[in-house]
Tab-separated table of C-alpha atoms in Angstrom:
chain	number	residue	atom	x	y	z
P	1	UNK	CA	26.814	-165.680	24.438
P	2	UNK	CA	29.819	-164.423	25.733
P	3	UNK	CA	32.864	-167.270	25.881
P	4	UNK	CA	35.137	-164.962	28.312
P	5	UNK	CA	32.330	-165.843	31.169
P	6	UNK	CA	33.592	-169.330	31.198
P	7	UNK	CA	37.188	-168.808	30.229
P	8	UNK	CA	40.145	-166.780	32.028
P	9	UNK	CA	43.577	-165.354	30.347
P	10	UNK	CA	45.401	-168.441	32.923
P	11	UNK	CA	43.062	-171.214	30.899
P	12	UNK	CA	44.623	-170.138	27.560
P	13	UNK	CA	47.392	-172.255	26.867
P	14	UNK	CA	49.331	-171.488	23.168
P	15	UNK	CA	52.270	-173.836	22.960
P	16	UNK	CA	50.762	-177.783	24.428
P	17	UNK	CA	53.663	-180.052	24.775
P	18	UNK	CA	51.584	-183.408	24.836
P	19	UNK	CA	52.151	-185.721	22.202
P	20	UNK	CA	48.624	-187.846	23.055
P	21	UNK	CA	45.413	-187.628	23.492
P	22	UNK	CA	45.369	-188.522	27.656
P	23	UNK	CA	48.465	-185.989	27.497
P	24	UNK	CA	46.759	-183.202	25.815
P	25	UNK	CA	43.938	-183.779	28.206
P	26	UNK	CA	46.000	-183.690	31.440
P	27	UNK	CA	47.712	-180.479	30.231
P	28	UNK	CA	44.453	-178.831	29.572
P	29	UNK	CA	42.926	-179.719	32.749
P	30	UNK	CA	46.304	-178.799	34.692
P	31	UNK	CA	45.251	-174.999	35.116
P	32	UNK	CA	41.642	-175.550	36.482
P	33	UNK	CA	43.883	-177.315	39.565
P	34	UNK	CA	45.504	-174.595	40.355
P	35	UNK	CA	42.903	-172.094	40.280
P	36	UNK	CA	39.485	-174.186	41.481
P	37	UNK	CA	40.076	-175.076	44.900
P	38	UNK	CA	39.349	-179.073	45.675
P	39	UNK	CA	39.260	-179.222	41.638
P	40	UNK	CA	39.882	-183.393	41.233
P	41	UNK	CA	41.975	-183.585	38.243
P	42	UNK	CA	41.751	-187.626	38.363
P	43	UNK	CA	38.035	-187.199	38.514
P	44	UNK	CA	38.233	-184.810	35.273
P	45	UNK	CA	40.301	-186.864	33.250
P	46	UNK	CA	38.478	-190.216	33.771
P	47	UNK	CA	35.354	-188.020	32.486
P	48	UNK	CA	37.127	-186.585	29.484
P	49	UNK	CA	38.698	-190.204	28.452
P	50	UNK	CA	34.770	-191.965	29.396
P	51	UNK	CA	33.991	-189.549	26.396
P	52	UNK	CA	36.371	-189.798	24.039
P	53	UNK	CA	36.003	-193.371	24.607
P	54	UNK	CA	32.221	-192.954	23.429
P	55	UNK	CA	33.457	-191.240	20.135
P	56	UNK	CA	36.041	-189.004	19.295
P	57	UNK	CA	35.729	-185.115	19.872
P	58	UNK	CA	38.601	-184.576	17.546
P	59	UNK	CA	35.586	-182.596	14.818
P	60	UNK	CA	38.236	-181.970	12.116
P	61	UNK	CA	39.917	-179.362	10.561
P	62	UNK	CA	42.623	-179.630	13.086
P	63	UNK	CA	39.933	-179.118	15.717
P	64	UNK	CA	38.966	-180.713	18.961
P	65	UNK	CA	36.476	-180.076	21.433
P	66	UNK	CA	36.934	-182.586	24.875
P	67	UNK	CA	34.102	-182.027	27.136
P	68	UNK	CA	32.403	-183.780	29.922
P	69	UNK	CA	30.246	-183.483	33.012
P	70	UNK	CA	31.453	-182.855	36.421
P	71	UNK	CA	29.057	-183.085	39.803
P	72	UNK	CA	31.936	-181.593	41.664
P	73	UNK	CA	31.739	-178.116	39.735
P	74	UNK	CA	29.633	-175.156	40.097
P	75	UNK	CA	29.640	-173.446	36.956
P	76	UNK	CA	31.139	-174.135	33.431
P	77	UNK	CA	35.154	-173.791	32.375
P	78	UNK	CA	36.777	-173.145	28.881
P	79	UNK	CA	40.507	-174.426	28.799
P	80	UNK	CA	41.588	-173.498	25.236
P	81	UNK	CA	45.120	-174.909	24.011
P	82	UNK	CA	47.407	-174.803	20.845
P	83	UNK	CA	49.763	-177.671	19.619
P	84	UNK	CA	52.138	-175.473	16.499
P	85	UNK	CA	53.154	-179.448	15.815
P	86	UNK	CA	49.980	-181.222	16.341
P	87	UNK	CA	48.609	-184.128	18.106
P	88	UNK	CA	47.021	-187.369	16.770
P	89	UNK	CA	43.306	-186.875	18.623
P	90	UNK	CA	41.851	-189.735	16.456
P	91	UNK	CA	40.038	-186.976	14.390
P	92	UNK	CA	37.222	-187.656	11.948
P	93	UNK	CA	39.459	-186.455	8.977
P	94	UNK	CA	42.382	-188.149	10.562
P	95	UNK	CA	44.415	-185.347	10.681
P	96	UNK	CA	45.966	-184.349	13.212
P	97	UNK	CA	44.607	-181.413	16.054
P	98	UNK	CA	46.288	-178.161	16.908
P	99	UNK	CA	43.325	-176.125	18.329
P	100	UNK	CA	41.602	-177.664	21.340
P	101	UNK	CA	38.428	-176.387	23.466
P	102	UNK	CA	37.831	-177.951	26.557
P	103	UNK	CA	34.216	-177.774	27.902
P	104	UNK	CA	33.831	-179.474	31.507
P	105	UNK	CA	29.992	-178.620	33.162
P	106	UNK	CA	28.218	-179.297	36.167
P	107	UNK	CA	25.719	-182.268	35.534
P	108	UNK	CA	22.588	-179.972	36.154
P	109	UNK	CA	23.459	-177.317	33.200
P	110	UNK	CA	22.829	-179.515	29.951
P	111	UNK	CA	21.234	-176.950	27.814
P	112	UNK	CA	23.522	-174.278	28.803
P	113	UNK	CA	26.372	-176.717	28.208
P	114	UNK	CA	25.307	-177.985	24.782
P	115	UNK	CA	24.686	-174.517	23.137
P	116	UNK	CA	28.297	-173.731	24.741
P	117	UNK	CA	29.670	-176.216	22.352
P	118	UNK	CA	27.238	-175.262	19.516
P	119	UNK	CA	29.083	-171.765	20.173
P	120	UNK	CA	32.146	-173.137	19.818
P	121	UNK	CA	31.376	-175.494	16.915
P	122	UNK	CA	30.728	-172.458	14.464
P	123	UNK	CA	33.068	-170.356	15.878
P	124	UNK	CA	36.184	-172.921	15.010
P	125	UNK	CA	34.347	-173.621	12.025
P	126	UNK	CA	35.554	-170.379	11.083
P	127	UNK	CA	38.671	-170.942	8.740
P	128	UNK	CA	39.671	-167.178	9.476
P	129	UNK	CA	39.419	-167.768	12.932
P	130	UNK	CA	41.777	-170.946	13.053
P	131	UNK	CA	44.311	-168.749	10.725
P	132	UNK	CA	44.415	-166.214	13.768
P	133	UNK	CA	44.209	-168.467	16.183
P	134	UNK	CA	47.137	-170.473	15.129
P	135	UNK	CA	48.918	-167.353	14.019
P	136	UNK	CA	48.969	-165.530	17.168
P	137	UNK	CA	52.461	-164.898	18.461
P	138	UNK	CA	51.785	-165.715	22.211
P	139	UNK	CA	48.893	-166.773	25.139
P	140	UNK	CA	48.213	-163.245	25.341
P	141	UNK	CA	47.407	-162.554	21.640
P	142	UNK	CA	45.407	-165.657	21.607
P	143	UNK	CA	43.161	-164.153	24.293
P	144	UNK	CA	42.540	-161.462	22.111
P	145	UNK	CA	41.847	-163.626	18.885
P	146	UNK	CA	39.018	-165.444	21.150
P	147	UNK	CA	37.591	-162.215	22.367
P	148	UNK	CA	37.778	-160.618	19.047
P	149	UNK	CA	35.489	-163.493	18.309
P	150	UNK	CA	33.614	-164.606	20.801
């Protein structure tokens, strides 16, 4: 599985600003507006905060992997974002996150969509990875530290 099928160089955001969760989730979805025409950012949000409010995706290790279903979406995205100072994401280690995933799907892909996020599970579960990830000097050399291991 290849993650650069579901995620562009414009979905790779290395410096978030947010200082909360709904924040962090707004900036993530932010770039799917403006390149997914009729993409309902409203709609997307209200999915991604229905989640969280389920149970936290904040995994740990400074991880966090929103995701959600969509009807209004035709194939799978990747939004991948940085915090450098962190943001409280109600983790399960209660630490704070500073690498962040987001998985949104169409409703009729489940098992494509869940073995995305299995993906995406072991590859942040990677400590190497998260060292390069959060060590790369700009949006462009994190796309190449998530093609290097996709």
């Amino acid at each position: 599985m290849r993650l650069e099928e579901y995620l562009q160089p414009e979905f790779v955001i290395g410096d978030l600003v947010s200082e909360t969760k709904p924040e962090v989730l707004a900036e993530l979805v932010a770039p799917l507006a403006a390149k997914i025409p009729g993409f309902d950012t409203k709609v997307a949000l209200r999915v991604l905060l229905d989640r969280e409010n389920l149970g936290t995706t904040g995994i740990g290790d400074g991880v966090a992997i929103p995701h959600g279903k969509m009807e209004s979406l035709e194939r799978i995205v990747i939004v991948v974002g940085r915090s450098l100072k962190g943001v409280n994401f109600d983790a399960l280690d209660f630490k704070p996150c500073r690498v962040f995933f987001l998985v949104l799907a169409p409703e009729h892909v489940a098992g494509l969509h869940l073995r995305i996020l299995a993906h995406i599970s072991r590859l942040l579960s990677d400590e190497s990875f998260r060292h390069a990830f959060m060590s790369a000097a700009s949006d462009a050399a994190l796309w190449t530290v998530r093609i290097d291991a996709a």
